[in-house]
Coordinates of C-alpha atoms in Angstrom, one line a residue:
X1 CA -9.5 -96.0 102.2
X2 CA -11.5 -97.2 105.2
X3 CA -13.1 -100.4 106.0
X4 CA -16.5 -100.3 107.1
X5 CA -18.2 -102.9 109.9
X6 CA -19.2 -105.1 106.9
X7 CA -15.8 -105.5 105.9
X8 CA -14.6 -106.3 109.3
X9 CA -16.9 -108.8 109.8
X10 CA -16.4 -110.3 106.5
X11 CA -12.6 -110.4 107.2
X12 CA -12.7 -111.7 111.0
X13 CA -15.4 -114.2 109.5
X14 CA -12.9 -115.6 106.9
X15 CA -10.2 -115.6 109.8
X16 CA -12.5 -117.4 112.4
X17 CA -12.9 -119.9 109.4
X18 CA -9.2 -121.1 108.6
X19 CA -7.9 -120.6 111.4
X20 CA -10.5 -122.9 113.8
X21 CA -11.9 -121.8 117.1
X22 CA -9.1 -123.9 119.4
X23 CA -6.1 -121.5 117.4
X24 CA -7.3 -117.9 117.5
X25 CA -7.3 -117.6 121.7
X26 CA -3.4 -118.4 121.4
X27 CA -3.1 -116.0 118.5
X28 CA -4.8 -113.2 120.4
X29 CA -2.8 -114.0 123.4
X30 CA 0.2 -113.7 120.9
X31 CA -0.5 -110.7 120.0
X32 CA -1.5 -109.0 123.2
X33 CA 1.6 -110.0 124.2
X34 CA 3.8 -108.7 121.4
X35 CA 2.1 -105.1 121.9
X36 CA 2.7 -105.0 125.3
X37 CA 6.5 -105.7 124.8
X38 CA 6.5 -103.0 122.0
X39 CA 4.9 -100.1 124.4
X40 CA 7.2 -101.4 127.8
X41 CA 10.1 -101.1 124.8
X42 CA 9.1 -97.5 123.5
X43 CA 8.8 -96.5 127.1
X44 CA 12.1 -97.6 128.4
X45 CA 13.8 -96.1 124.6
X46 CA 11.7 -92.6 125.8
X47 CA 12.8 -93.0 129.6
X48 CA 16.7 -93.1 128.0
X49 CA 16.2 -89.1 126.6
X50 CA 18.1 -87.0 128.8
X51 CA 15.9 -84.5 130.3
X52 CA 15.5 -81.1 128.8
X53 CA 17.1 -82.4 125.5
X54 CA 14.7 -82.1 122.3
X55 CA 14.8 -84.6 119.7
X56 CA 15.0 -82.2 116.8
X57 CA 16.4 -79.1 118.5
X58 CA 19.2 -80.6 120.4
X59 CA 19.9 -78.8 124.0
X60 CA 17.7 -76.5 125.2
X61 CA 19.2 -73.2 125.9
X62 CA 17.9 -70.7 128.3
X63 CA 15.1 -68.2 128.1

């Protein structure tokens, strides 16, 4: 199931509409903000990994 530009218009129309034009800059501003804390989070949770240490295969050996 996809949605088509129609659809997102339609949708982001009925958002624009409840929501009011003074609300949806703070909302976006909201949001922006909780995906940047999400990707600095995932990057220090990755940065954590000690090197040469596979998730799913545990230590690395040698060649």
């Amino acid at each position: 199931m996809s949605f088509g530009f129609l659809e997102l218009f339609i949708l982001l129309f009925i958002v624009f509409l409840i929501l009011g034009p003074k609300r949806i800059p703070g909302l976006l501003r909201a949001l922006g903000r909780g995906v940047k804390d999400f990707t600095a989070e995932f990057s220090r949770e990755r940065g954590k990994e000690l090197p040469g240490e596979d998730r799913e295969d545990g230590p690395r050996r040698g060649p």
